[in-house]
Short mmCIF file of N, CA and C in Angstrom, two decimals:
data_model
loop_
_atom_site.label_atom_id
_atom_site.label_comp_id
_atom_site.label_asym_id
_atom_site.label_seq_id
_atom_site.Cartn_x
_atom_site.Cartn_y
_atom_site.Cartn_z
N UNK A 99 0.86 -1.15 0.00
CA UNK A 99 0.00 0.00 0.00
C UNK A 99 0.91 1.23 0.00
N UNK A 100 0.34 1.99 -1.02
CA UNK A 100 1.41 3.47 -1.11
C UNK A 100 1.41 4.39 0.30
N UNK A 101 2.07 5.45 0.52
CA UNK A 101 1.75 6.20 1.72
C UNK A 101 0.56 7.35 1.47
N UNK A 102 0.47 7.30 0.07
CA UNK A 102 -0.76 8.42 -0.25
C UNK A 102 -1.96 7.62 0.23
N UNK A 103 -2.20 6.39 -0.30
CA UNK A 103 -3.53 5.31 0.22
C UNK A 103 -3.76 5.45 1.48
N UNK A 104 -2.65 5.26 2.31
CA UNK A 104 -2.61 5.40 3.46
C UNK A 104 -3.13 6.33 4.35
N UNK A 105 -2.76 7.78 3.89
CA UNK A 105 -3.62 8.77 4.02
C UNK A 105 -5.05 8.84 3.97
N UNK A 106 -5.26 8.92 2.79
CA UNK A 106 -6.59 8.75 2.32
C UNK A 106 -7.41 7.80 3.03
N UNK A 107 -6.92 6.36 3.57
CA UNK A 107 -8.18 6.11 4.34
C UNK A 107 -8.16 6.51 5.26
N UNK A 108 -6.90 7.22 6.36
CA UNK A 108 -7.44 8.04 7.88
C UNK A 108 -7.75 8.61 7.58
N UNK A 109 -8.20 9.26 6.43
CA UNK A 109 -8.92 10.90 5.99
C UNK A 109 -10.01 10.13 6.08
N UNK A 110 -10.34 9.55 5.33
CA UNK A 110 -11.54 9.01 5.05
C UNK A 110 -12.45 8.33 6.39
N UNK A 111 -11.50 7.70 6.94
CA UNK A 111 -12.01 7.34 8.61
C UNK A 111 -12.97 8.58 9.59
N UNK A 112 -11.90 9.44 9.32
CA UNK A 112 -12.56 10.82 9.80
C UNK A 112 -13.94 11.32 9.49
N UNK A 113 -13.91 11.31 8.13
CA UNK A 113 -15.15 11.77 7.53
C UNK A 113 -15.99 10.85 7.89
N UNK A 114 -15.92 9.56 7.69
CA UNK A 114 -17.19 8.47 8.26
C UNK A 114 -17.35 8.78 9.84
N UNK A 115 -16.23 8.94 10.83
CA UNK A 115 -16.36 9.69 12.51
C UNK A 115 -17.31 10.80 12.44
N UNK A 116 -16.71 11.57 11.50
CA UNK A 116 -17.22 12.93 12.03
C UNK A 116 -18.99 12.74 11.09
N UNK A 117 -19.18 12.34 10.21
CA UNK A 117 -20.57 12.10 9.85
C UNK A 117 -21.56 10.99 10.51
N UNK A 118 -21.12 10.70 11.40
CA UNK A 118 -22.10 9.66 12.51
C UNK A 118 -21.95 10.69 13.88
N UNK A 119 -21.16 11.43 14.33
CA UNK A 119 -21.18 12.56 15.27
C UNK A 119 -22.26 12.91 14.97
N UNK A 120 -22.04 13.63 13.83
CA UNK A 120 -23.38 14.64 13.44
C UNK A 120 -25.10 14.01 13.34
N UNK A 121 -24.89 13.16 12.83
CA UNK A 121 -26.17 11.90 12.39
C UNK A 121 -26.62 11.76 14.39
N UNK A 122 -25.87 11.36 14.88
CA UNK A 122 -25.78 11.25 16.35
C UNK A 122 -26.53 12.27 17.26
N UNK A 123 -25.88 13.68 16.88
CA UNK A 123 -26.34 14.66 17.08
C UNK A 123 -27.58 15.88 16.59
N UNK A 124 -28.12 15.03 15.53
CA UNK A 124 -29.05 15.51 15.41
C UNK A 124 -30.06 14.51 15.86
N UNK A 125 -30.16 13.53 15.57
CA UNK A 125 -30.89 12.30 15.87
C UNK A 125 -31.27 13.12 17.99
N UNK A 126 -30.05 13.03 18.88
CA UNK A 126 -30.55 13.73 19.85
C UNK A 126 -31.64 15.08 19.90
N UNK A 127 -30.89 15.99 19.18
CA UNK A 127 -32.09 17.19 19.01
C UNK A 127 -33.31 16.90 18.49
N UNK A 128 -33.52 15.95 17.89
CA UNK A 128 -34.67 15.78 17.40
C UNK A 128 -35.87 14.71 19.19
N UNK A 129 -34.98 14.20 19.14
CA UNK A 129 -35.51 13.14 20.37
C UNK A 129 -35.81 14.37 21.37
N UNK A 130 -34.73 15.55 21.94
CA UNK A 130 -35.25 16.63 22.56
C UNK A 130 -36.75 17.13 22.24
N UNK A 131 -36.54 17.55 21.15
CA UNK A 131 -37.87 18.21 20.87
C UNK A 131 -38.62 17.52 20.85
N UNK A 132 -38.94 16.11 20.55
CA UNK A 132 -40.02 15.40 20.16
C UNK A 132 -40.76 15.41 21.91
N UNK A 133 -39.53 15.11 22.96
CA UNK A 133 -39.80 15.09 24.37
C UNK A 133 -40.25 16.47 25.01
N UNK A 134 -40.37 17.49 24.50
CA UNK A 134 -40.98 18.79 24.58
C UNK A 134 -42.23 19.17 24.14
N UNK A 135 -41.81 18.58 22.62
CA UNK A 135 -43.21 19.28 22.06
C UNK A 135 -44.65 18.22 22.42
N UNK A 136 -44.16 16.68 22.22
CA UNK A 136 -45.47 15.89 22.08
C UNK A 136 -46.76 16.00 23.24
N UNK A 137 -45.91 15.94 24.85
CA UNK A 137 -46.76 15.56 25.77
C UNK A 137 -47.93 16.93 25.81
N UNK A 138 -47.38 18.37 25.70
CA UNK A 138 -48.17 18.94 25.48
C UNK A 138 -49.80 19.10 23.80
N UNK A 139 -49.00 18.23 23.11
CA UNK A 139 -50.28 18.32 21.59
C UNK A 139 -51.27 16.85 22.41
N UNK A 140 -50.31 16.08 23.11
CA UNK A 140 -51.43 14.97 23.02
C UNK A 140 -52.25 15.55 24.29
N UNK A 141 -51.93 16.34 24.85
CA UNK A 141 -53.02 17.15 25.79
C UNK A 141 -54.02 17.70 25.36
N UNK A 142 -53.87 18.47 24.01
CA UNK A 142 -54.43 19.62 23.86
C UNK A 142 -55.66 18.04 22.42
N UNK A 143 -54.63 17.04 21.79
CA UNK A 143 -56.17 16.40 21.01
C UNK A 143 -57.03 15.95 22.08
N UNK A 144 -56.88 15.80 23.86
CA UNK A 144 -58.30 15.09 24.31
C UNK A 144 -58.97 16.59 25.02
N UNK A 145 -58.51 17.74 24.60
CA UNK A 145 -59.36 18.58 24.98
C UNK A 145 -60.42 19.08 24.47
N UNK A 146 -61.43 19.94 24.83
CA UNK A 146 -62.20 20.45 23.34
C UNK A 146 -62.57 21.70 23.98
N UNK A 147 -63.61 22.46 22.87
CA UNK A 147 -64.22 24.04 23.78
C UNK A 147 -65.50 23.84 24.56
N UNK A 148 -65.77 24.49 25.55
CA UNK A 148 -67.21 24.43 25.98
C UNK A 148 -68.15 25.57 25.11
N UNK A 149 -68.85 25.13 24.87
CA UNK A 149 -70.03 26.13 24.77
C UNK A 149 -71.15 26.73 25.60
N UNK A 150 -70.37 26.42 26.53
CA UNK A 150 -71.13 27.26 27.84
C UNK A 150 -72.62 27.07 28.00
N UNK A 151 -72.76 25.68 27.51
CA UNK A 151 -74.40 25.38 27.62
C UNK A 151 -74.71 23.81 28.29
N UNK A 152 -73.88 22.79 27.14
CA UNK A 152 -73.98 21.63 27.36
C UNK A 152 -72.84 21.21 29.32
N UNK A 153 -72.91 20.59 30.48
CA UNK A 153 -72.76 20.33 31.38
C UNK A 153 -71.24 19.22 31.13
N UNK A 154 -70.44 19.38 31.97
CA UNK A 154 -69.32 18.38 31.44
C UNK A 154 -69.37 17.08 32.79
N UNK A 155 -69.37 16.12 32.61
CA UNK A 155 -69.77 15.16 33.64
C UNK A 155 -68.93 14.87 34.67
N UNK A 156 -69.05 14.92 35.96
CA UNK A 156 -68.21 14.60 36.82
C UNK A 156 -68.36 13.20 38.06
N UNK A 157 -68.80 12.30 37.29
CA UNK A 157 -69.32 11.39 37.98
C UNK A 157 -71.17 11.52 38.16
N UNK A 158 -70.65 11.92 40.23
CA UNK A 158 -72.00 12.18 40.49
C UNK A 158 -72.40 13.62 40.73
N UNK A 159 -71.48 14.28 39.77
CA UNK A 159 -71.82 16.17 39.71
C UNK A 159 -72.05 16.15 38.42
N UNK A 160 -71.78 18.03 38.07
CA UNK A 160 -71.77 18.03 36.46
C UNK A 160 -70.88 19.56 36.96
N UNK A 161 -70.70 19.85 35.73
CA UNK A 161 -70.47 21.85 35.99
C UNK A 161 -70.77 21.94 34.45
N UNK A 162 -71.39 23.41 34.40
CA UNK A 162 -71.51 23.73 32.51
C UNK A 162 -70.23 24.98 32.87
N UNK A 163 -68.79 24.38 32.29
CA UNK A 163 -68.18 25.32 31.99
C UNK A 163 -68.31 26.37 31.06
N UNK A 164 -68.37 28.02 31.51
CA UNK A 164 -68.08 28.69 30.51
C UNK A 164 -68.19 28.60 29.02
N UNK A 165 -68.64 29.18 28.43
CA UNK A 165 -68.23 29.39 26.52
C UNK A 165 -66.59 29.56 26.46
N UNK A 166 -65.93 28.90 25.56
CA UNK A 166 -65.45 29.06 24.93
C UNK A 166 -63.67 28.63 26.23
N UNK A 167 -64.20 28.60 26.97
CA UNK A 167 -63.00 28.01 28.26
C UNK A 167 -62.48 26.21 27.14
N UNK A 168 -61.54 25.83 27.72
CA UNK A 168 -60.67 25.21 27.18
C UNK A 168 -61.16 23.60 28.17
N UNK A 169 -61.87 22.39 27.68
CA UNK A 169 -61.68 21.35 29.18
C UNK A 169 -60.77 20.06 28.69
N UNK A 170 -60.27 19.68 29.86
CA UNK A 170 -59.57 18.68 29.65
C UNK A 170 -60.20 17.54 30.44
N UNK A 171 -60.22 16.07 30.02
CA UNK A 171 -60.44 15.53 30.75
C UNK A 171 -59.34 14.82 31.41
N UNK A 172 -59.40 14.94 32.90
CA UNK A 172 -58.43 14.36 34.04
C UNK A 172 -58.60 12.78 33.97
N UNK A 173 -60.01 12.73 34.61
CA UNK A 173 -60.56 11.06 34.77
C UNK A 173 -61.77 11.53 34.86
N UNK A 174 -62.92 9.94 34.97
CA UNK A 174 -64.04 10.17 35.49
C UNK A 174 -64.51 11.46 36.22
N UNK A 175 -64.06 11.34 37.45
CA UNK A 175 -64.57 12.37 38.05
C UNK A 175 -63.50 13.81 38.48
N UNK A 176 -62.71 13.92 37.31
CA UNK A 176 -61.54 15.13 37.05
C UNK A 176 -61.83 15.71 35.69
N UNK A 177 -61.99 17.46 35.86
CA UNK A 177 -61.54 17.93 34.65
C UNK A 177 -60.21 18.91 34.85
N UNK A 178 -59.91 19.55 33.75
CA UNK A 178 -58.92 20.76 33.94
C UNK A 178 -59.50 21.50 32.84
N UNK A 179 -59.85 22.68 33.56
CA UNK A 179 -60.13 23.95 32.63
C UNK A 179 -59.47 25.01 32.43
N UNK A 180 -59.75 26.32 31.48
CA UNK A 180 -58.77 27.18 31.24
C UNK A 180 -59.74 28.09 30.36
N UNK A 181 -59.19 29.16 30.68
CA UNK A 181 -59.96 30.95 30.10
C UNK A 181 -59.64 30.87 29.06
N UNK A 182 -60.06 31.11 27.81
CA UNK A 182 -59.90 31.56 26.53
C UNK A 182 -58.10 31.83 26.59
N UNK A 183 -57.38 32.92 27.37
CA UNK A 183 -56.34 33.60 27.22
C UNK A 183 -55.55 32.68 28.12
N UNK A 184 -55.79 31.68 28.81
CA UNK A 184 -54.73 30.80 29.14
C UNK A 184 -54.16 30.80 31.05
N UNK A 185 -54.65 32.43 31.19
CA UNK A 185 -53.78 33.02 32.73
C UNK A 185 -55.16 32.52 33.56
N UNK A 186 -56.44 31.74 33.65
CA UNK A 186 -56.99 31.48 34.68
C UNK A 186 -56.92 29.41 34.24
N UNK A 187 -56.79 28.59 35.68
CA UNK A 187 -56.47 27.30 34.99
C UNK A 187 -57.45 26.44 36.25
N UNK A 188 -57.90 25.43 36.19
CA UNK A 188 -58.96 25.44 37.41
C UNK A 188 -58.89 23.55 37.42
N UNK A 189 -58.50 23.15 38.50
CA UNK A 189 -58.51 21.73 38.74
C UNK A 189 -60.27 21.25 39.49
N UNK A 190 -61.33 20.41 38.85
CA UNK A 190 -62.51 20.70 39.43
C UNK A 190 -62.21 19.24 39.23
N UNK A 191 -63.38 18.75 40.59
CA UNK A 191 -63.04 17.24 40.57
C UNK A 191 -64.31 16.88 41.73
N UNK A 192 -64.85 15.80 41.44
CA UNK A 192 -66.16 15.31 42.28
C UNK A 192 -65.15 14.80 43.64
N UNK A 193 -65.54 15.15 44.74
CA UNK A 193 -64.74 14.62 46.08
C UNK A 193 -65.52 13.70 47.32
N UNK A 194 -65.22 12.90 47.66
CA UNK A 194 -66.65 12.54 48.89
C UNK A 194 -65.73 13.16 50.20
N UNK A 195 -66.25 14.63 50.15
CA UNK A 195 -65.93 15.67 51.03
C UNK A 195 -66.91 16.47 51.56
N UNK A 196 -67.45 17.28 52.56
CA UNK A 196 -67.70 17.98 52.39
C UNK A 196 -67.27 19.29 52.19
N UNK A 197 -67.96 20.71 51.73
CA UNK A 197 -67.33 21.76 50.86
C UNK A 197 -66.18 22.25 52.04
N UNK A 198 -67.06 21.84 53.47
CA UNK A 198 -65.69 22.71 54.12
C UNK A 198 -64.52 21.85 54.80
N UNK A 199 -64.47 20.28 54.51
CA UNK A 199 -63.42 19.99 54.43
C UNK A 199 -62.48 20.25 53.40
N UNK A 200 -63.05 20.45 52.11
CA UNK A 200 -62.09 20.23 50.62
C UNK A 200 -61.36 22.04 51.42
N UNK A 201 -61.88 22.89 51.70
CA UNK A 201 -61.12 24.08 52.16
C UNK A 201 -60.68 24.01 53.51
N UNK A 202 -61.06 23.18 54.13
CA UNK A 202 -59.88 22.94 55.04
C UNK A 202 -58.58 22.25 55.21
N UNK A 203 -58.30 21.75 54.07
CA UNK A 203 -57.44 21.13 53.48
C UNK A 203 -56.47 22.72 52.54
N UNK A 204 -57.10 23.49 52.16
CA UNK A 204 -56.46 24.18 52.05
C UNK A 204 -55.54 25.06 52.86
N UNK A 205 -55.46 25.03 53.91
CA UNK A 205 -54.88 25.97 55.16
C UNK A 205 -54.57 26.95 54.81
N UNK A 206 -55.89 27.75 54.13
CA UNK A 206 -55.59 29.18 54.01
C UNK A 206 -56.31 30.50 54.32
N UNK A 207 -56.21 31.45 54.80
CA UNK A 207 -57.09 32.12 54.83
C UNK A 207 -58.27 31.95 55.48
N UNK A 208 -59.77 32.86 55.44
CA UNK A 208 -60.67 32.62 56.32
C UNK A 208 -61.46 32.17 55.16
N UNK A 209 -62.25 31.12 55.09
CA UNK A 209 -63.20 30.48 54.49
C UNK A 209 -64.59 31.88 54.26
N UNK A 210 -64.99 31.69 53.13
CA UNK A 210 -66.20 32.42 53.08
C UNK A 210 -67.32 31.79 52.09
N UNK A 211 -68.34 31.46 52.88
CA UNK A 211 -69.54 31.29 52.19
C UNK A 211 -70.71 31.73 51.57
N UNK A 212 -70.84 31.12 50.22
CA UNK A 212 -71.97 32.20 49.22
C UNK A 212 -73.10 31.05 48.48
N UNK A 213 -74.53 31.15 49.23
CA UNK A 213 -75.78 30.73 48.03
C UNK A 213 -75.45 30.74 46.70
N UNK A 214 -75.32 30.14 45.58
CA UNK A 214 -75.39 29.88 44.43
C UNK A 214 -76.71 29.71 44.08
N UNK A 215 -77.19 30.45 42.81
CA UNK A 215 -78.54 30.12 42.31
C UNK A 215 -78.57 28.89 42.08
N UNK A 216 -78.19 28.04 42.01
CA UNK A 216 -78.61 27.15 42.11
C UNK A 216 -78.78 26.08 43.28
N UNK A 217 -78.85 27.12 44.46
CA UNK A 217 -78.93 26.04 45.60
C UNK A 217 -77.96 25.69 46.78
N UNK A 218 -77.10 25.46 45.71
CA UNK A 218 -75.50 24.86 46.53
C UNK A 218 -74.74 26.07 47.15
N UNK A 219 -73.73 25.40 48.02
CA UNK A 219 -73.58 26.56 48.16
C UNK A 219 -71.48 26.16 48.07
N UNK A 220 -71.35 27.26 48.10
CA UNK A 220 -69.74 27.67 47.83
C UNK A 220 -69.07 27.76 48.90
N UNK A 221 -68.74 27.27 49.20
CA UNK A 221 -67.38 27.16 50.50
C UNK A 221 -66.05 27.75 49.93
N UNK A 222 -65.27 28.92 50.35
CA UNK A 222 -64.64 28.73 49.21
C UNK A 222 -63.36 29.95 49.89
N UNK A 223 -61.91 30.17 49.73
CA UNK A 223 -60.96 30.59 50.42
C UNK A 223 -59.91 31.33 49.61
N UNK A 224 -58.94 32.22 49.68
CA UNK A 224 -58.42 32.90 48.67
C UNK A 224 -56.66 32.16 49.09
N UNK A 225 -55.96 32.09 48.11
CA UNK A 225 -54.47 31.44 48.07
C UNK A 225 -53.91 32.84 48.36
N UNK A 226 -52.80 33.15 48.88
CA UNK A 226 -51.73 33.79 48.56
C UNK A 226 -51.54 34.25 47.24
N UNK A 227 -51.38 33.90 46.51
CA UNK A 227 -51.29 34.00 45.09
C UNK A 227 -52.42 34.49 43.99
N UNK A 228 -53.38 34.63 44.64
CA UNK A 228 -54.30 35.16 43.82
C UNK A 228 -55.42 33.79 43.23
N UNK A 229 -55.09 32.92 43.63
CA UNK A 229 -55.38 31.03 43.43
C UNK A 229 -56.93 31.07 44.71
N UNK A 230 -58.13 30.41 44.33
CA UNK A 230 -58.82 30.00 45.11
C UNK A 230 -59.12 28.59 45.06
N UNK A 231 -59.68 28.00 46.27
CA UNK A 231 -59.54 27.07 46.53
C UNK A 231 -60.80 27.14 46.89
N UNK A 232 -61.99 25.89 46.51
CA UNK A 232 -63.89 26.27 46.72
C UNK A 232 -64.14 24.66 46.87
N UNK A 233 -64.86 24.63 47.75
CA UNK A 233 -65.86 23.14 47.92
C UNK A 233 -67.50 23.81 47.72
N UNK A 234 -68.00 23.12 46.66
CA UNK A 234 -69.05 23.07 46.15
C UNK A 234 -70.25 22.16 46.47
N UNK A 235 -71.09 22.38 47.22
CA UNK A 235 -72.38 21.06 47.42
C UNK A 235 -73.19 21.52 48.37
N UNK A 236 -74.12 20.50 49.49
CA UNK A 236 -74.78 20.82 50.41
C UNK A 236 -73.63 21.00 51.53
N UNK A 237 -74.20 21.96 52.22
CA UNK A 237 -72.95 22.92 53.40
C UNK A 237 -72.29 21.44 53.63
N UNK A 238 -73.07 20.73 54.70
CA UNK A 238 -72.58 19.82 55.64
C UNK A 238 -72.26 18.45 55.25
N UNK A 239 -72.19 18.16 54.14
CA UNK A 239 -72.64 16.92 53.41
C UNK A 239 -71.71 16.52 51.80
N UNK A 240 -71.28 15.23 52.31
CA UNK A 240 -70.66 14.84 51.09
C UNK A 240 -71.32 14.25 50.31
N UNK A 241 -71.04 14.12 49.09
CA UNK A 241 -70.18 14.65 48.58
C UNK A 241 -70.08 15.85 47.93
N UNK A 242 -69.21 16.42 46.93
CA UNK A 242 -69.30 17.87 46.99
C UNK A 242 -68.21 17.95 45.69
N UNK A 243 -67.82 19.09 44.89
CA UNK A 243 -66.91 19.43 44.06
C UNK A 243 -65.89 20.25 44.55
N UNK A 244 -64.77 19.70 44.23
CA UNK A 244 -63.15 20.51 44.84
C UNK A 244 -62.95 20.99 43.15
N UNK A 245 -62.74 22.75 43.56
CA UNK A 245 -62.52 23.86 42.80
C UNK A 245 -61.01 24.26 43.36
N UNK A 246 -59.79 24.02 42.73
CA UNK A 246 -58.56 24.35 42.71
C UNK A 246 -58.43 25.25 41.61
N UNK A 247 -58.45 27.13 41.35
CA UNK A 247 -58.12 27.49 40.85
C UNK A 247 -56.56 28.15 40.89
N UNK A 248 -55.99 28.65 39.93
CA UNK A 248 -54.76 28.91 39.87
C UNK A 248 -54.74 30.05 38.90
N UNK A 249 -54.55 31.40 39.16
CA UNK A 249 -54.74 32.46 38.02
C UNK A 249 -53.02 33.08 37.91
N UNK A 250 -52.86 33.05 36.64
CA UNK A 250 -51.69 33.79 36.31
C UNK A 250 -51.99 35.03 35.21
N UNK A 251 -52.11 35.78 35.86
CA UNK A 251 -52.48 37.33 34.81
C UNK A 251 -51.38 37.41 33.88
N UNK A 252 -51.44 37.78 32.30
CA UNK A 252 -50.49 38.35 31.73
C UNK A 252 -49.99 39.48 32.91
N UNK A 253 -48.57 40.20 32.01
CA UNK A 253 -47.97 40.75 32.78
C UNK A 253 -48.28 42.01 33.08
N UNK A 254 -48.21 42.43 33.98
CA UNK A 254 -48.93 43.80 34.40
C UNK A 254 -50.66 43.47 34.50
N UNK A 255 -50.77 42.40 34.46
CA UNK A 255 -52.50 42.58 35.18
C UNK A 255 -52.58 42.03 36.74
N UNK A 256 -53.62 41.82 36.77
CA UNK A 256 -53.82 41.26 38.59
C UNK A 256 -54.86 40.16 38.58
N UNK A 257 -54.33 39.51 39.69
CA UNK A 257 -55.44 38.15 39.73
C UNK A 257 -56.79 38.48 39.81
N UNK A 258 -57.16 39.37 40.42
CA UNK A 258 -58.87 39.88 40.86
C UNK A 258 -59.16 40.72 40.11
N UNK A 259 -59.01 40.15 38.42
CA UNK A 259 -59.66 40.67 37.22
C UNK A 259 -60.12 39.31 37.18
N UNK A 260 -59.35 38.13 37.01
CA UNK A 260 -60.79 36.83 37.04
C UNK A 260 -61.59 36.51 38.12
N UNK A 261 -61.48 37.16 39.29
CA UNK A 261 -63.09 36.76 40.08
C UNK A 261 -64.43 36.74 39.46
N UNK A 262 -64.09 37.00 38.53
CA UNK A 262 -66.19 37.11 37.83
C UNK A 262 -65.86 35.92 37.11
N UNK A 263 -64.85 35.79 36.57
CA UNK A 263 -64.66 34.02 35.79
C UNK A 263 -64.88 32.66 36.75
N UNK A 264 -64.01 32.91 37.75
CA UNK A 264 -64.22 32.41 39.03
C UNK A 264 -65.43 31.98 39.48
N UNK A 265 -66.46 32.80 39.84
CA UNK A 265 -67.76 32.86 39.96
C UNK A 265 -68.32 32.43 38.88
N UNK A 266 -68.14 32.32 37.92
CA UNK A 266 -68.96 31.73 36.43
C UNK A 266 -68.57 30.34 36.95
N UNK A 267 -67.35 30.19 36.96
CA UNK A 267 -67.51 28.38 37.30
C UNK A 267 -68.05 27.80 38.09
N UNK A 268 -68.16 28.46 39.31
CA UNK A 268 -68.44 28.10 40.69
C UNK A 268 -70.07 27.82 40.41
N UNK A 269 -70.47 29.00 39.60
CA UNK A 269 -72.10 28.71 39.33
C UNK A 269 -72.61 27.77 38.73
N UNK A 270 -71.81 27.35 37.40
CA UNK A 270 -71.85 26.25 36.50
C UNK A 270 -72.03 24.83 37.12
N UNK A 271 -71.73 24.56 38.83
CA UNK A 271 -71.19 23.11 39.53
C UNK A 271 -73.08 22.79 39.55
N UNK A 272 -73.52 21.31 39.31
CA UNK A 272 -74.16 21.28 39.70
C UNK A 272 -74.52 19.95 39.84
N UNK A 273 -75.33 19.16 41.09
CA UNK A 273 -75.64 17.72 41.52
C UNK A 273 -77.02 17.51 41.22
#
């Protein structure tokens, strides 16, 4: 074998190294993103919109979320909802609680209670954060709906611009 041949295949060695590096390295970026982007789309195909009419089922509750709010289904008796704009997000879930255990479980704040036209009534406590926390049903009596909201305002707004959204859901709960 000449010494030019010789060359030529550690050259050539290289180029086959350095083109499986790369093959290597993209093959990772791609596996990155795929681990980023997917878990959130396969969230968003079992979600759908409410139309703020039809009731979304929670076992042995219901709630008619909002028009146009975002629901997900958790399980049977779990949804996850969300405001049109994304900054109000609400964990609602049938509980065999009553309303003022599901907020006593919250350890926050002073509990305050409100009649709902429809009967039930709202047990229901403010987070630190601008986040409420509501047990939904007959006062004393389980079972009942656990309302975990969580509000993140775009920037420069304030959480107690969604209290009237808040209250739309809370009204929507119904057994």
């Amino acid at each position: 074998m000449s010494p030019d041949a010789h060359v030529g295949s550690a050259a050539r060695r290289w180029e086959i190294a350095l083109a499986c590096a790369a093959a290597a390295l993209v093959l990772a970026a791609v596996a990155v993103a795929a681990i980023v982007a997917v878990p959130p789309t396969v969230a968003n195909l079992s979600s759908e919109v409410s139309d703020g009419r039809e009731p979304t089922d929670l076992g042995d509750a219901s709630v008619v979320v909002p028009a146009d709010w975002v629901v997900t289904r958790d399980s049977e008796h779990a949804i996850t909802v969300r405001t049109p704009d994304g900054a109000l997000r609400a964990d609602v879930e049938s509980v065999d609680e009553s309303p003022a255990d599901v907020v006593a479980g919250a350890a926050a704040g002073t509990p305050r209670s409100e009649l709902l036209a429809s009967g039930l009534t709202a047990l229901h406590v403010d987070l630190d954060d601008g986040g409420v926390v509501a047990g939904v049903g007959e006062p004393d009596a389980a079972p009942s709906v656990r309302v975990v909201v969580e509000v993140r305002p775009p920037e420069g707004g304030e959480p107690a611009a969604y209290r009237s959204a808040i209250g739309d859901l809370l009204e929507g709960v119904r057994r």
